[in-house]
Amino acid sequence: MWSSTKSKLFLIMPLFDVYPIQDITIVKAKGSRVWDQQGQEYLDLYGGHAVISIGHSHPHWVERIKTQLDKIAFYSNSIRIPLQQELATKLGTLAGKPNYQLFLCNSGAEANENALKLASFYTGRKKIIAFTKAFHGRTSLAVAVTDNKNIIAPVNETENVIFLPFNDVAALTECFQKQGKEIAAVITEGIQGVGGIQVADDSFLQAIRLLCTQYGAIYIADSVQCGYGRSGKFFSHDYAGVQADIYSMAKGMGNGFPVAGILITPQIPAKHFQLGTTFGGNHLACAAALAVLEVMEAENLMDNALNMGSWLMEQLNQFPQPQNVRGRGLMLGFDVPDTLPDLKKSLLTRQHIFTGEAKPNVIRLLPSLTLTQADAAQFISSLQQEIQSSPN
Ligand SMILES: Cc1ncc(COP(=O)(O)O)c(C=O)c1O
């Protein structure tokens, strides 16, 4: 594409077009609200894909990043970075896992990649169990354990991954009975996000724990989307009353600043050079992640997620049409009926509300954990209007 100024004609370099996008440019954001170039305000129940945890541009988060930027933004992991220790301690306390070890990296896929690699190093085994509709990221091992053939490149194909039906304890037990001694890890989300908000049964997670312990495999709790307080508990896996060996975290961890990590059971010892990263755990990322935890604690955001989530679920269940309302806390989904095929689009264009989706027909709500009663009520009344104005 060519563009011109008064004197020059120049080429606009194209972006690699990997997603279909909305024709909206957001220029300002605050709490659960965003504004486009024309000044139109939107209610954001999508949070840039479950990333906005403490609200857009939270003043404490902005201040902590700015203050850190004035001191030092980055130095590599070859020196002491006390902010990492501060973050580990705060995270361990809030997550209720004070004896776990923290490894920091930059994205959800990278967190899962490191978790899987560590499980294989530790057990000396190669096979991984993953589940139908799972999404764990787009890098080599993370995508290999993702149940979507369209995003697995030929080079990522491997015989080391066994896919089993989600929430099927019998299939899992049978698999372990047949080849338990070869299994390095079982990886699962506590609530499948991309898979359409499917909640893992407590009994399923308990079976994973039991079988992993029995056969010496590692239980990896992918908490990239369902973790960090979104479900109303720090990790959605906590609802099952079991401890995973490794928890992967990303999205809500930095409230938009790229930071991710894995929490690792004390039983897995660290060995120099097995894992590593250039950018992971840099000063700015730690400051952003600390700000998130400080706000979560000060504003009781896990309680708010639980309360607002219960209220929304109660309201949604009163509608005759959106069906199968499901999820936990502020990670909710429902099936859009055939009579309202364009519901997500009309919520955006007519009601000015961002929501998420999962193919083929699920609306996902992944708002900031600071969502207020007024925000939630606005959504319910907008949804009501859209249902009533539907020609069907
Ligand atoms: C459950 C889960 N795991 C991993 C990922 C990958 O995270 P990232 O896009 O930061 O690599 C995602 C992203 O949507 C996710 O939902």
Short mmCIF file of N, CA and C in Angstrom, two decimals, residues 226-334:
data_model
loop_
_atom_site.label_atom_id
_atom_site.label_comp_id
_atom_site.label_asym_id
_atom_site.label_seq_id
_atom_site.Cartn_x
_atom_site.Cartn_y
_atom_site.Cartn_z
N CYS A 226 -7.25 -18.83 33.53
CA CYS A 226 -8.20 -19.03 34.63
C CYS A 226 -7.58 -18.71 35.99
N GLY A 227 -6.29 -18.34 36.01
CA GLY A 227 -5.61 -18.09 37.28
C GLY A 227 -5.61 -16.63 37.68
N TYR A 228 -4.79 -16.33 38.64
CA TYR A 228 -4.59 -14.97 39.14
C TYR A 228 -5.88 -14.33 39.63
N GLY A 229 -6.68 -15.13 40.37
CA GLY A 229 -7.84 -14.58 41.05
C GLY A 229 -9.11 -14.52 40.23
N ARG A 230 -9.00 -14.76 38.92
CA ARG A 230 -10.17 -14.59 38.05
C ARG A 230 -11.35 -15.45 38.46
N SER A 231 -11.08 -16.65 38.95
CA SER A 231 -12.17 -17.59 39.30
C SER A 231 -12.76 -17.31 40.67
N GLY A 232 -12.15 -16.38 41.41
CA GLY A 232 -12.59 -16.13 42.79
C GLY A 232 -11.66 -16.81 43.80
N LYS A 233 -10.87 -17.77 43.33
CA LYS A 233 -9.74 -18.28 44.12
C LYS A 233 -8.49 -17.95 43.33
N PHE A 234 -7.32 -17.99 43.97
CA PHE A 234 -6.14 -17.56 43.23
C PHE A 234 -5.94 -18.41 41.97
N PHE A 235 -6.00 -19.75 42.16
CA PHE A 235 -5.97 -20.65 41.01
C PHE A 235 -7.31 -21.39 40.96
N SER A 236 -7.89 -21.54 39.78
CA SER A 236 -9.18 -22.24 39.71
C SER A 236 -9.01 -23.70 40.14
N HIS A 237 -7.80 -24.24 40.00
CA HIS A 237 -7.54 -25.62 40.44
C HIS A 237 -7.72 -25.75 41.95
N ASP A 238 -7.65 -24.63 42.67
CA ASP A 238 -7.79 -24.68 44.13
C ASP A 238 -9.18 -25.18 44.54
N TYR A 239 -10.18 -25.01 43.66
CA TYR A 239 -11.53 -25.46 44.01
C TYR A 239 -11.56 -26.96 44.29
N ALA A 240 -10.64 -27.70 43.66
CA ALA A 240 -10.64 -29.16 43.83
C ALA A 240 -9.91 -29.57 45.11
N GLY A 241 -9.31 -28.60 45.80
CA GLY A 241 -8.63 -28.91 47.06
C GLY A 241 -7.35 -29.72 46.87
N VAL A 242 -6.74 -29.59 45.68
CA VAL A 242 -5.48 -30.32 45.44
C VAL A 242 -4.38 -29.34 45.05
N GLN A 243 -3.14 -29.78 45.22
CA GLN A 243 -1.99 -28.96 44.83
C GLN A 243 -1.42 -29.52 43.54
N ALA A 244 -1.25 -28.66 42.54
CA ALA A 244 -0.53 -29.09 41.34
C ALA A 244 0.97 -29.00 41.62
N ASP A 245 1.77 -29.61 40.73
CA ASP A 245 3.23 -29.52 40.90
C ASP A 245 3.76 -28.24 40.28
N ILE A 246 3.14 -27.83 39.18
CA ILE A 246 3.56 -26.59 38.52
C ILE A 246 2.31 -25.81 38.09
N TYR A 247 2.29 -24.52 38.38
CA TYR A 247 1.22 -23.63 37.92
C TYR A 247 1.82 -22.65 36.92
N SER A 248 1.23 -22.57 35.71
CA SER A 248 1.71 -21.55 34.77
C SER A 248 0.78 -20.34 34.84
N MET A 249 1.38 -19.17 34.73
CA MET A 249 0.61 -17.91 34.90
C MET A 249 1.06 -16.91 33.83
N ALA A 250 0.13 -16.06 33.40
CA ALA A 250 0.51 -14.97 32.48
C ALA A 250 -0.56 -13.89 32.54
N LYS A 251 -1.33 -13.78 31.49
CA LYS A 251 -2.39 -12.77 31.31
C LYS A 251 -2.57 -11.74 32.43
N GLY A 252 -3.34 -12.08 33.48
CA GLY A 252 -3.64 -11.09 34.52
C GLY A 252 -2.45 -10.67 35.36
N MET A 253 -1.35 -11.37 35.21
CA MET A 253 -0.20 -11.17 36.10
C MET A 253 0.38 -9.75 36.01
N GLY A 254 0.34 -9.16 34.82
CA GLY A 254 0.94 -7.83 34.65
C GLY A 254 -0.07 -6.76 34.30
N ASN A 255 -1.36 -7.15 34.20
CA ASN A 255 -2.43 -6.19 33.86
C ASN A 255 -2.15 -5.50 32.52
N GLY A 256 -1.45 -6.22 31.64
CA GLY A 256 -1.13 -5.64 30.34
C GLY A 256 0.36 -5.49 30.12
N PHE A 257 1.14 -5.46 31.19
CA PHE A 257 2.59 -5.47 31.02
C PHE A 257 2.99 -6.93 30.80
N PRO A 258 3.76 -7.24 29.75
CA PRO A 258 4.08 -8.65 29.48
C PRO A 258 4.96 -9.25 30.58
N VAL A 259 4.37 -10.15 31.33
CA VAL A 259 5.11 -10.88 32.37
C VAL A 259 4.38 -12.19 32.60
N ALA A 260 5.15 -13.25 32.81
CA ALA A 260 4.56 -14.58 33.02
C ALA A 260 5.50 -15.37 33.93
N GLY A 261 5.04 -16.55 34.32
CA GLY A 261 5.91 -17.34 35.18
C GLY A 261 5.35 -18.71 35.47
N ILE A 262 6.16 -19.53 36.14
CA ILE A 262 5.64 -20.79 36.67
C ILE A 262 5.99 -20.88 38.14
N LEU A 263 5.04 -21.40 38.91
CA LEU A 263 5.29 -21.71 40.32
C LEU A 263 5.58 -23.21 40.38
N ILE A 264 6.67 -23.57 41.03
CA ILE A 264 7.18 -24.95 40.96
C ILE A 264 7.26 -25.55 42.37
N THR A 265 6.72 -26.75 42.52
CA THR A 265 6.75 -27.42 43.81
C THR A 265 8.19 -27.52 44.36
N PRO A 266 8.33 -27.45 45.69
CA PRO A 266 9.69 -27.54 46.25
C PRO A 266 10.37 -28.88 45.94
N GLN A 267 9.57 -29.89 45.57
CA GLN A 267 10.19 -31.20 45.29
C GLN A 267 11.03 -31.21 44.02
N ILE A 268 10.79 -30.27 43.14
CA ILE A 268 11.59 -30.25 41.89
C ILE A 268 12.76 -29.29 42.10
N PRO A 269 13.97 -29.83 42.15
CA PRO A 269 15.12 -28.95 42.38
C PRO A 269 15.52 -28.21 41.10
N ALA A 270 16.00 -26.99 41.27
CA ALA A 270 16.50 -26.23 40.11
C ALA A 270 17.90 -26.72 39.76
N LYS A 271 18.17 -26.80 38.46
CA LYS A 271 19.55 -27.09 38.03
C LYS A 271 19.99 -25.96 37.11
N HIS A 272 21.21 -25.48 37.33
CA HIS A 272 21.67 -24.35 36.53
C HIS A 272 21.59 -24.65 35.04
N PHE A 273 21.10 -23.68 34.31
CA PHE A 273 21.03 -23.65 32.84
C PHE A 273 19.94 -24.52 32.21
N GLN A 274 19.18 -25.30 33.04
CA GLN A 274 18.08 -26.06 32.42
C GLN A 274 17.03 -25.11 31.86
N LEU A 275 16.67 -24.09 32.65
CA LEU A 275 15.75 -23.06 32.19
C LEU A 275 16.48 -21.73 32.16
N GLY A 276 16.02 -20.81 31.35
CA GLY A 276 16.66 -19.49 31.32
C GLY A 276 15.89 -18.55 30.43
N THR A 277 16.20 -17.28 30.52
CA THR A 277 15.50 -16.26 29.73
C THR A 277 16.29 -14.96 29.76
N THR A 278 16.22 -14.19 28.68
CA THR A 278 16.87 -12.88 28.70
C THR A 278 15.99 -11.85 29.40
N PHE A 279 14.74 -11.75 28.94
CA PHE A 279 13.89 -10.67 29.45
C PHE A 279 13.10 -11.02 30.71
N GLY A 280 12.86 -12.32 30.93
CA GLY A 280 11.99 -12.74 32.03
C GLY A 280 12.44 -12.19 33.37
N GLY A 281 11.49 -11.62 34.12
CA GLY A 281 11.80 -11.13 35.46
C GLY A 281 12.56 -9.83 35.48
N ASN A 282 12.48 -9.05 34.40
CA ASN A 282 13.20 -7.77 34.40
C ASN A 282 12.56 -6.79 35.40
N HIS A 283 13.26 -5.74 35.68
CA HIS A 283 12.84 -4.81 36.74
C HIS A 283 11.44 -4.24 36.51
N LEU A 284 11.20 -3.82 35.27
CA LEU A 284 9.89 -3.21 34.99
C LEU A 284 8.77 -4.23 35.12
N ALA A 285 9.00 -5.44 34.61
CA ALA A 285 7.98 -6.49 34.67
C ALA A 285 7.66 -6.82 36.13
N CYS A 286 8.68 -6.89 36.96
CA CYS A 286 8.46 -7.20 38.39
C CYS A 286 7.66 -6.07 39.05
N ALA A 287 7.97 -4.84 38.70
CA ALA A 287 7.24 -3.71 39.30
C ALA A 287 5.77 -3.78 38.92
N ALA A 288 5.50 -4.08 37.64
CA ALA A 288 4.11 -4.19 37.18
C ALA A 288 3.41 -5.34 37.91
N ALA A 289 4.08 -6.48 38.01
CA ALA A 289 3.46 -7.66 38.64
C ALA A 289 3.23 -7.42 40.13
N LEU A 290 4.15 -6.73 40.77
CA LEU A 290 3.97 -6.41 42.20
C LEU A 290 2.77 -5.48 42.39
N ALA A 291 2.67 -4.50 41.50
CA ALA A 291 1.54 -3.55 41.60
C ALA A 291 0.22 -4.32 41.50
N VAL A 292 0.15 -5.29 40.60
CA VAL A 292 -1.08 -6.07 40.44
C VAL A 292 -1.43 -6.77 41.75
N LEU A 293 -0.46 -7.45 42.34
CA LEU A 293 -0.74 -8.19 43.57
C LEU A 293 -1.12 -7.25 44.71
N GLU A 294 -0.45 -6.11 44.77
CA GLU A 294 -0.77 -5.14 45.84
C GLU A 294 -2.21 -4.64 45.71
N VAL A 295 -2.63 -4.37 44.47
CA VAL A 295 -4.01 -3.90 44.27
C VAL A 295 -5.01 -5.04 44.54
N MET A 296 -4.66 -6.23 44.08
CA MET A 296 -5.57 -7.37 44.32
C MET A 296 -5.84 -7.53 45.81
N GLU A 297 -4.78 -7.37 46.60
CA GLU A 297 -4.90 -7.54 48.05
C GLU A 297 -5.67 -6.36 48.67
N ALA A 298 -5.23 -5.14 48.34
CA ALA A 298 -5.82 -3.95 48.96
C ALA A 298 -7.31 -3.81 48.62
N GLU A 299 -7.68 -4.20 47.41
CA GLU A 299 -9.08 -4.00 46.98
C GLU A 299 -9.90 -5.29 47.03
N ASN A 300 -9.36 -6.31 47.66
CA ASN A 300 -10.09 -7.60 47.80
C ASN A 300 -10.69 -8.07 46.48
N LEU A 301 -9.86 -8.10 45.45
CA LEU A 301 -10.42 -8.34 44.12
C LEU A 301 -10.87 -9.78 43.89
N MET A 302 -10.29 -10.72 44.62
CA MET A 302 -10.77 -12.10 44.45
C MET A 302 -12.21 -12.23 44.96
N ASP A 303 -12.48 -11.55 46.09
CA ASP A 303 -13.86 -11.57 46.63
C ASP A 303 -14.80 -10.89 45.65
N ASN A 304 -14.32 -9.77 45.08
CA ASN A 304 -15.18 -9.06 44.12
C ASN A 304 -15.48 -9.93 42.91
N ALA A 305 -14.45 -10.65 42.43
CA ALA A 305 -14.64 -11.53 41.27
C ALA A 305 -15.71 -12.59 41.60
N LEU A 306 -15.62 -13.10 42.80
CA LEU A 306 -16.58 -14.14 43.20
C LEU A 306 -17.99 -13.57 43.29
N ASN A 307 -18.12 -12.40 43.95
CA ASN A 307 -19.44 -11.81 44.14
C ASN A 307 -20.07 -11.36 42.83
N MET A 308 -19.28 -10.63 42.03
CA MET A 308 -19.82 -10.14 40.75
C MET A 308 -20.13 -11.31 39.81
N GLY A 309 -19.26 -12.32 39.86
CA GLY A 309 -19.48 -13.50 39.01
C GLY A 309 -20.78 -14.21 39.40
N SER A 310 -21.00 -14.37 40.70
CA SER A 310 -22.23 -15.06 41.16
C SER A 310 -23.45 -14.25 40.75
N TRP A 311 -23.36 -12.93 40.90
CA TRP A 311 -24.50 -12.08 40.56
C TRP A 311 -24.82 -12.20 39.07
N LEU A 312 -23.75 -12.10 38.24
CA LEU A 312 -23.96 -12.20 36.79
C LEU A 312 -24.57 -13.54 36.41
N MET A 313 -24.06 -14.59 37.04
CA MET A 313 -24.54 -15.92 36.70
C MET A 313 -26.02 -16.08 37.07
N GLU A 314 -26.35 -15.55 38.23
CA GLU A 314 -27.75 -15.61 38.68
C GLU A 314 -28.66 -14.89 37.67
N GLN A 315 -28.22 -13.69 37.26
CA GLN A 315 -29.02 -12.91 36.31
C GLN A 315 -29.13 -13.63 34.96
N LEU A 316 -27.98 -14.14 34.48
CA LEU A 316 -27.98 -14.79 33.17
C LEU A 316 -28.86 -16.03 33.18
N ASN A 317 -28.89 -16.71 34.31
CA ASN A 317 -29.71 -17.92 34.40
C ASN A 317 -31.20 -17.63 34.34
N GLN A 318 -31.56 -16.35 34.60
CA GLN A 318 -32.98 -16.00 34.52
C GLN A 318 -33.46 -15.75 33.09
N PHE A 319 -32.50 -15.54 32.18
CA PHE A 319 -32.89 -15.37 30.77
C PHE A 319 -33.30 -16.73 30.22
N PRO A 320 -34.36 -16.76 29.41
CA PRO A 320 -34.71 -18.05 28.82
C PRO A 320 -33.70 -18.46 27.74
N GLN A 321 -33.02 -17.44 27.12
CA GLN A 321 -32.27 -17.78 25.92
C GLN A 321 -30.79 -18.10 26.05
N PRO A 322 -29.94 -17.23 26.54
CA PRO A 322 -28.56 -17.71 26.58
C PRO A 322 -28.54 -18.99 27.42
N GLN A 323 -27.99 -20.05 26.85
CA GLN A 323 -28.09 -21.33 27.54
C GLN A 323 -26.75 -21.79 28.08
N ASN A 324 -26.86 -22.73 29.01
CA ASN A 324 -25.64 -23.33 29.60
C ASN A 324 -24.71 -22.27 30.17
N VAL A 325 -25.23 -21.42 31.01
CA VAL A 325 -24.38 -20.42 31.64
C VAL A 325 -23.41 -21.17 32.55
N ARG A 326 -22.12 -20.85 32.43
CA ARG A 326 -21.13 -21.64 33.16
C ARG A 326 -19.89 -20.81 33.47
N GLY A 327 -19.03 -21.36 34.32
CA GLY A 327 -17.79 -20.69 34.67
C GLY A 327 -17.69 -20.48 36.17
N ARG A 328 -16.68 -19.72 36.55
CA ARG A 328 -16.49 -19.41 37.96
C ARG A 328 -15.96 -17.99 38.06
N GLY A 329 -16.43 -17.26 39.09
CA GLY A 329 -15.95 -15.89 39.27
C GLY A 329 -16.20 -15.08 38.02
N LEU A 330 -15.18 -14.33 37.59
CA LEU A 330 -15.34 -13.50 36.39
C LEU A 330 -14.73 -14.16 35.16
N MET A 331 -14.96 -15.45 35.05
CA MET A 331 -14.64 -16.19 33.83
C MET A 331 -15.90 -16.97 33.48
N LEU A 332 -16.77 -16.30 32.73
CA LEU A 332 -18.10 -16.85 32.49
C LEU A 332 -18.34 -17.05 30.99
N GLY A 333 -19.20 -18.01 30.68
CA GLY A 333 -19.55 -18.23 29.28
C GLY A 333 -20.98 -18.71 29.16
N PHE A 334 -21.57 -18.49 28.00
CA PHE A 334 -22.88 -19.06 27.72
C PHE A 334 -23.02 -19.29 26.22
#
